[in-house]
Every structure is written in C-alpha cells, then in structure tokens.
Tab-separated table of C-alpha atoms in Angstrom:
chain	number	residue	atom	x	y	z
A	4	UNK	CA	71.219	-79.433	4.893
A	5	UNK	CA	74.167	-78.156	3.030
A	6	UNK	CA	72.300	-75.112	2.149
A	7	UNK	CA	71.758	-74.421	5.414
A	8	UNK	CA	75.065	-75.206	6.450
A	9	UNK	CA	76.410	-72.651	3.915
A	10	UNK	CA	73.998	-69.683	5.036
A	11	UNK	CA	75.002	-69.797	8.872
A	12	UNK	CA	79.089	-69.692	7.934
A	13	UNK	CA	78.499	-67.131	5.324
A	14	UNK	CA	75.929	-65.048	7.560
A	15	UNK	CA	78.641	-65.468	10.464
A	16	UNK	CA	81.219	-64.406	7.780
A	17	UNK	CA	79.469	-61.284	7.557
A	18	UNK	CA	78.929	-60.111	10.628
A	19	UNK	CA	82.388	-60.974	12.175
A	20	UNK	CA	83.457	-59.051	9.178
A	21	UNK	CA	81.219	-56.131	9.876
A	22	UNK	CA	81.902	-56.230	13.819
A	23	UNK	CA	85.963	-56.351	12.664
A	24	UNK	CA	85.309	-53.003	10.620
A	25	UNK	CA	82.990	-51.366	13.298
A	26	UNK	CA	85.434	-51.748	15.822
A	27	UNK	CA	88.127	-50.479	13.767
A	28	UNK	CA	86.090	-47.491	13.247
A	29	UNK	CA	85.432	-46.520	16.597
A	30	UNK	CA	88.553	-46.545	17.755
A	31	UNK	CA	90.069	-44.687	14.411
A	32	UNK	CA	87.407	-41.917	14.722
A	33	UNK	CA	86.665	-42.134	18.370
A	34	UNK	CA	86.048	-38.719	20.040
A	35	UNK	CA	87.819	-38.099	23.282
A	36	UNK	CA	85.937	-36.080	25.895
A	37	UNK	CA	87.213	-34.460	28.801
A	38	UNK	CA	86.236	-35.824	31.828
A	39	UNK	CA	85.959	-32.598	33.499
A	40	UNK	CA	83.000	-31.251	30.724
A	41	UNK	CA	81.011	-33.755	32.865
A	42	UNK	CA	81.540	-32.622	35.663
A	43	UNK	CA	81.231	-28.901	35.176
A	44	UNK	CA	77.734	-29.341	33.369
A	45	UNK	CA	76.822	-31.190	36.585
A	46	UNK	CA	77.414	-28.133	38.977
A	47	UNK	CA	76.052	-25.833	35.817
A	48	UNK	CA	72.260	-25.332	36.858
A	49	UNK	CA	70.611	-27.039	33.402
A	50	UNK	CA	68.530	-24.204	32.100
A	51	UNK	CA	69.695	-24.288	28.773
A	52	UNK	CA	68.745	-20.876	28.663
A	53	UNK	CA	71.595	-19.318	26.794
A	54	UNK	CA	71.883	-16.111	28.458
A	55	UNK	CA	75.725	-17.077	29.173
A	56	UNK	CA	75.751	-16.955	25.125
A	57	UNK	CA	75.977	-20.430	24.315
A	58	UNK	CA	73.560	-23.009	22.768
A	59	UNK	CA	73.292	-24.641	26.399
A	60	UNK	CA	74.710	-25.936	29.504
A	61	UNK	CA	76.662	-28.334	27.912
A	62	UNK	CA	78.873	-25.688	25.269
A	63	UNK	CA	79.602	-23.921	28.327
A	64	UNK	CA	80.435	-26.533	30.283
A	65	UNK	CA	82.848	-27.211	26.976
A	66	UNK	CA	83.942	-23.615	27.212
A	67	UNK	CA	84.728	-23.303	30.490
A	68	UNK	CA	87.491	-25.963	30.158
A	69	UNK	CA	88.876	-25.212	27.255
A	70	UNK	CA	88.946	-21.583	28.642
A	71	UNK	CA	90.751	-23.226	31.794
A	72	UNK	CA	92.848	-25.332	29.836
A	73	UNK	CA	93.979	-22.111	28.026
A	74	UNK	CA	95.011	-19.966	31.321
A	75	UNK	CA	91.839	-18.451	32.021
A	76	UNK	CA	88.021	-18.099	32.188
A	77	UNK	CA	87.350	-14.706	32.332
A	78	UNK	CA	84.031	-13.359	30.575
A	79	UNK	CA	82.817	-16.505	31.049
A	80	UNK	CA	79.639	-16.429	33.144
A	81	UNK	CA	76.721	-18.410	33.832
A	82	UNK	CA	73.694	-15.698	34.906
A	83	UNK	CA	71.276	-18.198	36.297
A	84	UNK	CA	73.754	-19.791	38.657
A	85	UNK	CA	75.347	-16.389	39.573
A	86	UNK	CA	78.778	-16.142	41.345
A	87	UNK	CA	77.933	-19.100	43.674
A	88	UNK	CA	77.778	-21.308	40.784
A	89	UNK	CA	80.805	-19.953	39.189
A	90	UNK	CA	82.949	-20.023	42.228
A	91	UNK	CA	82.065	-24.216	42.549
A	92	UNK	CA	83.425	-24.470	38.925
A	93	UNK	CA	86.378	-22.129	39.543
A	94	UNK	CA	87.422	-24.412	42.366
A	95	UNK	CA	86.719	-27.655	40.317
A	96	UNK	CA	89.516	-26.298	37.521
A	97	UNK	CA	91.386	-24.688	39.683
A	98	UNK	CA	91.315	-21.610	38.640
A	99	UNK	CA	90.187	-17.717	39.392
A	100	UNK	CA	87.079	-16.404	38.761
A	101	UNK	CA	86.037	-12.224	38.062
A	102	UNK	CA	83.376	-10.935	40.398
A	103	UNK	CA	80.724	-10.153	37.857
A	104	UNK	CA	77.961	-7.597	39.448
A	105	UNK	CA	74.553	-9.056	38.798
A	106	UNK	CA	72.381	-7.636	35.945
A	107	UNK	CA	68.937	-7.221	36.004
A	108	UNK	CA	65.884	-6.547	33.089
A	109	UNK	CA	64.153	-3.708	32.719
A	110	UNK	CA	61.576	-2.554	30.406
A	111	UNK	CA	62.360	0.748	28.657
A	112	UNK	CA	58.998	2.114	28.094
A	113	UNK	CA	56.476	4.037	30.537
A	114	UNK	CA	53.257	4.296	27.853
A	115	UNK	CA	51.114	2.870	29.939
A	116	UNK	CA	47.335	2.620	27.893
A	117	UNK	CA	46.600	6.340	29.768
A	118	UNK	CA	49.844	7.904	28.275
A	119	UNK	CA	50.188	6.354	25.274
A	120	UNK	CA	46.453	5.895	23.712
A	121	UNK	CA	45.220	3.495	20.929
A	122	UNK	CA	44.367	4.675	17.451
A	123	UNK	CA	43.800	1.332	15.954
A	124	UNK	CA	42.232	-2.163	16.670
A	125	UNK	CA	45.142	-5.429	15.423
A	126	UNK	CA	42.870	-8.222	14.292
A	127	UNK	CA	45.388	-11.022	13.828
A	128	UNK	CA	48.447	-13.383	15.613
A	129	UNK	CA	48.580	-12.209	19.030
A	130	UNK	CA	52.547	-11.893	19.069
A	131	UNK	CA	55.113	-8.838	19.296
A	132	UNK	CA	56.491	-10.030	16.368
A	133	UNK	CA	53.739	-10.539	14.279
A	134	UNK	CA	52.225	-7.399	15.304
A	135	UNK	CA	55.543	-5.500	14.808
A	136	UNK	CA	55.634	-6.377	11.222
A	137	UNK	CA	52.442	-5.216	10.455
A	138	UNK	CA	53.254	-1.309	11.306
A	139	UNK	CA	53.589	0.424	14.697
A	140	UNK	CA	51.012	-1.581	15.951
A	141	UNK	CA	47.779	-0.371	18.157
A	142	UNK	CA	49.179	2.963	19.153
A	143	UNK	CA	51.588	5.745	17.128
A	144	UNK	CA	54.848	5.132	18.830
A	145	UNK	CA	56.644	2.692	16.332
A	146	UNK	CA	59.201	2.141	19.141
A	147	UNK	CA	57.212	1.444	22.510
A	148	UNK	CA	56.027	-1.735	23.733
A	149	UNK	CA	53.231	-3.964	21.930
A	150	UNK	CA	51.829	-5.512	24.942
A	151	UNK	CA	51.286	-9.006	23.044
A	152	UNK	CA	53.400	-10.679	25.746
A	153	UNK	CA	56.309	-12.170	23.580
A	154	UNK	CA	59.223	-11.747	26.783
A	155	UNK	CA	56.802	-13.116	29.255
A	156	UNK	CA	56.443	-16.761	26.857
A	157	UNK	CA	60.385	-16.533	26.435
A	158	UNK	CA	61.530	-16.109	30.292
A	159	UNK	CA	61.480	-19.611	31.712
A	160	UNK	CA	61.827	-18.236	35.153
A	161	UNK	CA	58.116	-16.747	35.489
A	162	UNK	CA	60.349	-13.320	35.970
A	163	UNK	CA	58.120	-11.578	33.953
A	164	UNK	CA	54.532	-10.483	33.786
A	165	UNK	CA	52.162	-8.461	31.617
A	166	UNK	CA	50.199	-5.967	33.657
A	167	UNK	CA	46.689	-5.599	32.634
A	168	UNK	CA	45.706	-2.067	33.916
A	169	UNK	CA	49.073	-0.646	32.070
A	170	UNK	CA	49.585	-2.670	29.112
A	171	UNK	CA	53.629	-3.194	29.541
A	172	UNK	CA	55.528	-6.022	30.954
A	173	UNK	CA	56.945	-6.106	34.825
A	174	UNK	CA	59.959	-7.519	36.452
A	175	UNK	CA	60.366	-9.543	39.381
A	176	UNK	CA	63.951	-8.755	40.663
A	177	UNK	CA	64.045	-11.567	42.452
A	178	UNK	CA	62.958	-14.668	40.040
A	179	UNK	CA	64.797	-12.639	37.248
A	180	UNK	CA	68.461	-14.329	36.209
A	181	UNK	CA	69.475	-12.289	33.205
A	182	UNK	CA	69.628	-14.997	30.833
A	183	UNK	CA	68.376	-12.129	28.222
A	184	UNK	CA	65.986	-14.562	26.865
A	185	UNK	CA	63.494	-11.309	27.108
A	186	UNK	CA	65.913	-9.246	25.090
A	187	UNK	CA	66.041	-11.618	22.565
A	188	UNK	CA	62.332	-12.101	22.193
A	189	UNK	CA	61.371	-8.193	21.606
A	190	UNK	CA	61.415	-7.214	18.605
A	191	UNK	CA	61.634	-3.482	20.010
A	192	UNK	CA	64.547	-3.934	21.955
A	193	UNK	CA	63.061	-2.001	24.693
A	194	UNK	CA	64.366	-4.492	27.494
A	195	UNK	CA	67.575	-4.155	28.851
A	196	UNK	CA	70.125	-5.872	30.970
A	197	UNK	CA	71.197	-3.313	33.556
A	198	UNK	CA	73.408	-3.902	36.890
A	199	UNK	CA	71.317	-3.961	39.646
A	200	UNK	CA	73.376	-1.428	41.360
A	201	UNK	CA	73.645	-1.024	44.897
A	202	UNK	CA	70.645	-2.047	47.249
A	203	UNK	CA	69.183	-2.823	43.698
A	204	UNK	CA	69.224	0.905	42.809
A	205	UNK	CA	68.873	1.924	39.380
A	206	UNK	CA	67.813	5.508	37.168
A	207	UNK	CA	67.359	4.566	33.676
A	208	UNK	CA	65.825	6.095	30.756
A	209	UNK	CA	61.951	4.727	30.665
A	210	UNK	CA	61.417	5.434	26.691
A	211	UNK	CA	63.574	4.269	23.049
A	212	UNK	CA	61.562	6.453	21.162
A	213	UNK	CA	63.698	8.119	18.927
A	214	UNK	CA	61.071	10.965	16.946
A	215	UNK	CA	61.594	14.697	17.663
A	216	UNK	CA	60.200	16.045	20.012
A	217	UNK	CA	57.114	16.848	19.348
A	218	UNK	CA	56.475	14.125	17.189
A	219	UNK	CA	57.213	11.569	20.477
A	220	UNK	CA	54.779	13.406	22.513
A	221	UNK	CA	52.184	13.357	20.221
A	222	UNK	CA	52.594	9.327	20.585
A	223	UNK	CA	52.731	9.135	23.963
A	224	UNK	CA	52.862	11.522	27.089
A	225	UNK	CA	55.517	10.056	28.978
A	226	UNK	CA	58.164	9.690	26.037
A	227	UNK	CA	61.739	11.418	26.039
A	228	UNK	CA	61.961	14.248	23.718
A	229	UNK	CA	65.524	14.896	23.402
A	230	UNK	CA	65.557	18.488	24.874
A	231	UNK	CA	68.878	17.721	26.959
A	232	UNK	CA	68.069	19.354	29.873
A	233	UNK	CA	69.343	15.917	31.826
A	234	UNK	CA	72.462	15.946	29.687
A	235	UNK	CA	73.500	19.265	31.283
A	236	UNK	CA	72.012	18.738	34.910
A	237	UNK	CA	74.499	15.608	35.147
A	238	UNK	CA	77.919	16.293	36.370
A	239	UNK	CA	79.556	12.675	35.510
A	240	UNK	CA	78.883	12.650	31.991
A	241	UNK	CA	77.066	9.846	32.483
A	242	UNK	CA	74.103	10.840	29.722
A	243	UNK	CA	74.423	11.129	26.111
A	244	UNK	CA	71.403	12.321	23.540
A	245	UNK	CA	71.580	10.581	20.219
A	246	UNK	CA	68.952	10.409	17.602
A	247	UNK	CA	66.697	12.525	20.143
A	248	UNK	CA	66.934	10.323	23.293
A	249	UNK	CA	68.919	10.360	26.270
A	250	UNK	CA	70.841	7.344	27.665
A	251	UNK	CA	72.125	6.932	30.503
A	252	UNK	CA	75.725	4.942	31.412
A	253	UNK	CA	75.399	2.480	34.130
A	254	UNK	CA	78.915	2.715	34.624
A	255	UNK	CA	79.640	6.346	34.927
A	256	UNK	CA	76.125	7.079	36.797
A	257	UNK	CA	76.162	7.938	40.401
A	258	UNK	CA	72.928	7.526	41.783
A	259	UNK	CA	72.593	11.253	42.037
A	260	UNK	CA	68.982	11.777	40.150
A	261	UNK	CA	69.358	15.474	39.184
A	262	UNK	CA	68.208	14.102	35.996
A	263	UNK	CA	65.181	12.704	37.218
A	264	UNK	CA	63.789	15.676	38.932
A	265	UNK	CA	65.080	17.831	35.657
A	266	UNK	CA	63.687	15.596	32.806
A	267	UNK	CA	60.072	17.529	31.964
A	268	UNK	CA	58.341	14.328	30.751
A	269	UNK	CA	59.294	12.210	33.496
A	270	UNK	CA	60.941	9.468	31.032
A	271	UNK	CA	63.489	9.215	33.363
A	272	UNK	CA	62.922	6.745	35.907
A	273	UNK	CA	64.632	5.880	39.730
A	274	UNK	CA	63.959	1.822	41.003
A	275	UNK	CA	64.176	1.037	44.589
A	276	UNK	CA	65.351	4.519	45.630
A	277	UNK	CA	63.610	5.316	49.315
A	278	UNK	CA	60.738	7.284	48.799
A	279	UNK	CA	60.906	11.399	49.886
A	280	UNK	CA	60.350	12.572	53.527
A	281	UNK	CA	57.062	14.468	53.506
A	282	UNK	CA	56.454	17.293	56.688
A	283	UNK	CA	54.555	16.161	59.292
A	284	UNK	CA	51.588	18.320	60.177
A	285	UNK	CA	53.275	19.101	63.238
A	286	UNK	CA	56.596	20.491	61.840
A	287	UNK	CA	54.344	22.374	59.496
A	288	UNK	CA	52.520	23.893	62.472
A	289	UNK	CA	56.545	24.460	63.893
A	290	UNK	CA	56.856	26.139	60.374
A	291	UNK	CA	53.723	28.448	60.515
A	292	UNK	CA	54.382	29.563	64.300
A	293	UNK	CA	57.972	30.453	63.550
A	294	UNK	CA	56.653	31.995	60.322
A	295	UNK	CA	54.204	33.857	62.565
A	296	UNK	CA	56.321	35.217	64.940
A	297	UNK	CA	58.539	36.370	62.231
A	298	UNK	CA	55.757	38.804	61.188
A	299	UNK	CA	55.017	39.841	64.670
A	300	UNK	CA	58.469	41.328	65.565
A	301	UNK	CA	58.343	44.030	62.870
A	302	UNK	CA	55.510	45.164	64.674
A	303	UNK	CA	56.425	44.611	67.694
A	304	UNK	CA	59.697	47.225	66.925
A	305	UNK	CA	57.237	49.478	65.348
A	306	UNK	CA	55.665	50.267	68.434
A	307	UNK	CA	58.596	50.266	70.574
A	308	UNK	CA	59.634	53.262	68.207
A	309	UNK	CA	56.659	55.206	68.388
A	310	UNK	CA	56.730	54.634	72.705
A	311	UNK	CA	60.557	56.049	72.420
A	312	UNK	CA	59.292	59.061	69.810
C-alpha cells in the first residue's frame, strides 16, 4: 500500500512540476499575433497561389499589415482577388490602395505543328521540363513551346488549355487571374504577364526565339527574325531588337499596329482588336461604275473635239 501511496504523490509531483514549467514556457516564448492577420486572410480569396509573391494567403495577409502598420501598402497586390478584394482590405486597415491595371497571360509562340514541323519523336516523361532537358525537344526551335502541357497542370483556375490541332497552350481571359503560376512552370519562359489593355487589347510579340534570321525560319515559319522593320515603323519607341527579336513595351505602346501590318513573318500579333471592314459587293459595283465612267469621259471629249474640228 505504501508503494502505491508513494507512486501517485511522486507521479503527481511530476506532472504539477512539468505543467508549472509548461506554463512558464508559453507565456515566456508566447508569440503574439495580430488580430487583424486574421481578418485580412479572411477577405483574402484562399488560393494559395502565390502569384502576389508570397508562400500563401496567410504571408500576405502578414504583409499587408505590417505594410499598413508601416504607412503604406503599395505594391502589394493580390491578382486573384483583383482591386475588389484589395479595396475590402484597404478599408479594413484603413488605408489607400494603388489602382493596379489587371494583367493577363499570354503565350509567346505562334509554331503551331504546320509552322513549326517535327524532326524527332521524344520517347520518355511527358513534361516541359523533362523534355526541355533532353535538347530542343520534337522540333528545331530550342526556344518555342514543347506542347507537354506543364502551365495547363500548374494554373489552378482551368485558365489554360492545350489545343490539339496547334500544339500550343490557350488562354481564357476570363478564368485567367495572373497568379503567374504558368510563368513559373515553363521552362521556356514563353508566357507572359501582360496588361490587358483597354477593351482587353493587346499587340505583342508571338515568338522568343532568339537565332538569326535565317536560322529562326528554318525552325519555324512564323518566328521573328530580327530584321527591324517594326522597330522603325513605330513612332513611340515602344519596340526594341535585342539578341535578334523584337519586344514590344506595354507601357509605351499605343495600340497603333503599324508593326503588325510591317512585321514580314507575322510574329507580331493584335488580341481582341475588331476585325477589318471588307467592301461590300455593292460598294465594289459603286467602285467599278465610277471607275467606268471615269474611262468614258476621255472619250466622250474626244469626240466632242473632232464634232468642233
């Protein structure tokens, strides 16, 4: 009985001991979190995507008040929830938020399996990346897309899609957040964040390909080969041509698309621009009768000089 006796007090000993030093513990090393980090990752949408550039809702939610605790949270953005999203968490810390204009994706590559033909068979992981360190891949550009479908396993917004007649990867505007989970996930770095521009209107360079010339278009039909021409046919300095291929500044471009209609390969692309009137068959017929009657008054005066002589 003693022994027993002896075991509970020294088994109690222990544990009051141990719940003495836990406590002490807690309370020494205790973390204090702001209230408001809650609260914030509550209006955040939850993606966990990290397009705003942290590891998830939660270090932005961290970020944002710590950024409002310091004065300000500019170039702090959450893509998925847009300005809506940032305006409710603006309000919530009371402070002022930059109108950021929306960015979109876009693929920047046009060989389609017609322009850009295969010369060899891969036999092996069916990823970008695995496919990229093997070589150039299935075709010769070492630059275009690999078609294995690598940004359309990364985007967790269904936002992208591989097309099967083309080979290359499309964008839905509309599901698409710019979370740049794509970007991450090509090992190319053919996809892009771009503005959307207005009405979603948007001339971009189609190809990375940086070879000469002639070395480009021996890869694939449709790729840029540096010549310039769209350089000089822009008047806002909005295109620069390094290592053979043209770029084009979102910020300085103007829509205009002189460089579209003057780039000879067509690697220069315009999105959601309305497409070109074409002549009706009767203002064609207005075109030929004035045309006609054109001809007929030489004639006409002709004669009227040979009645006079």
């Amino acid at each position: 009985m003693n022994f027993i006796l002896i075991a509970v007090i020294v088994l109690g000993g222990i544990a009051l001991i141990s719940a003495v030093i836990l406590y002490v513990c807690s309370k020494k090393f205790a973390v204090h979190e702001d209230p408001r980090i809650g609260q914030v990752s509550a209006i955040l949408p939850g993606a966990n995507c990290g397009g705003c550039g942290y590891p998830g809702c939660s270090g932005m939610a961290s970020a944002l008040v710590k950024g409002a605790d310091a004065g300000s949270i500019d170039g702090l953005f959450c893509p998925v929830g847009g300005s809506d999203v940032m305006g409710q968490v603006a309000d919530l810390l009371g402070m002022a938020v930059a109108n950021t204009e929306p960015k979109v994706a876009v693929v920047r590559c046009n060989g389609t399996c017609e322009l850009r033909p295969r010369i060899a068979v891969y036999d092996g992981l069916k990823t970008c990346t695995a496919v990229n360190s093997c070589g150039a891949g299935e075709t010769g550009c070492g630059y275009g897309c690999l078609g294995c479908g690598d940004c359309v396993n990364a985007c967790a917004f269904g936002a992208i899609t591989m097309n099967q007649e083309t080979g290359l990867p499309e964008v839905d505007e509309e599901k698409c957040t710019s979370c740049g989970a794509c970007v991450k996930a090509c090992p190319r770095n053919i996809i892009e964040l771009r503005k959307k521009g207005i009405k979603n209107r948007r001339v971009y360079v189609r190809c990375v390909n940086k070879d000469k010339g002639a070395i480009a278009m021996k890869t694939c039909k449709a790729a840029c080969i540096g010549c310039g021409k769209c350089e000089k046919e822009c008047k806002f300095d909005a295109i620069k041509i390094e290592n053979n291929l043209s770029y084009i500044d979102p910020e300085k471009c103007r829509l205009c698309r002189k460089c579209v209609e003057a780039c000879p390969t067509h690697a220069i692309v315009a999105v959601n621009f309305p497409a070109p009137k074409v002549r009706t068959e009767t203002s064609g017929q207005n075109v030929e009768s004035v045309a006609s009657s054109e001809k007929v008054n030489p004639s006409v005066e002709s004669k009227q000089k040979e009645i006079k002589e």
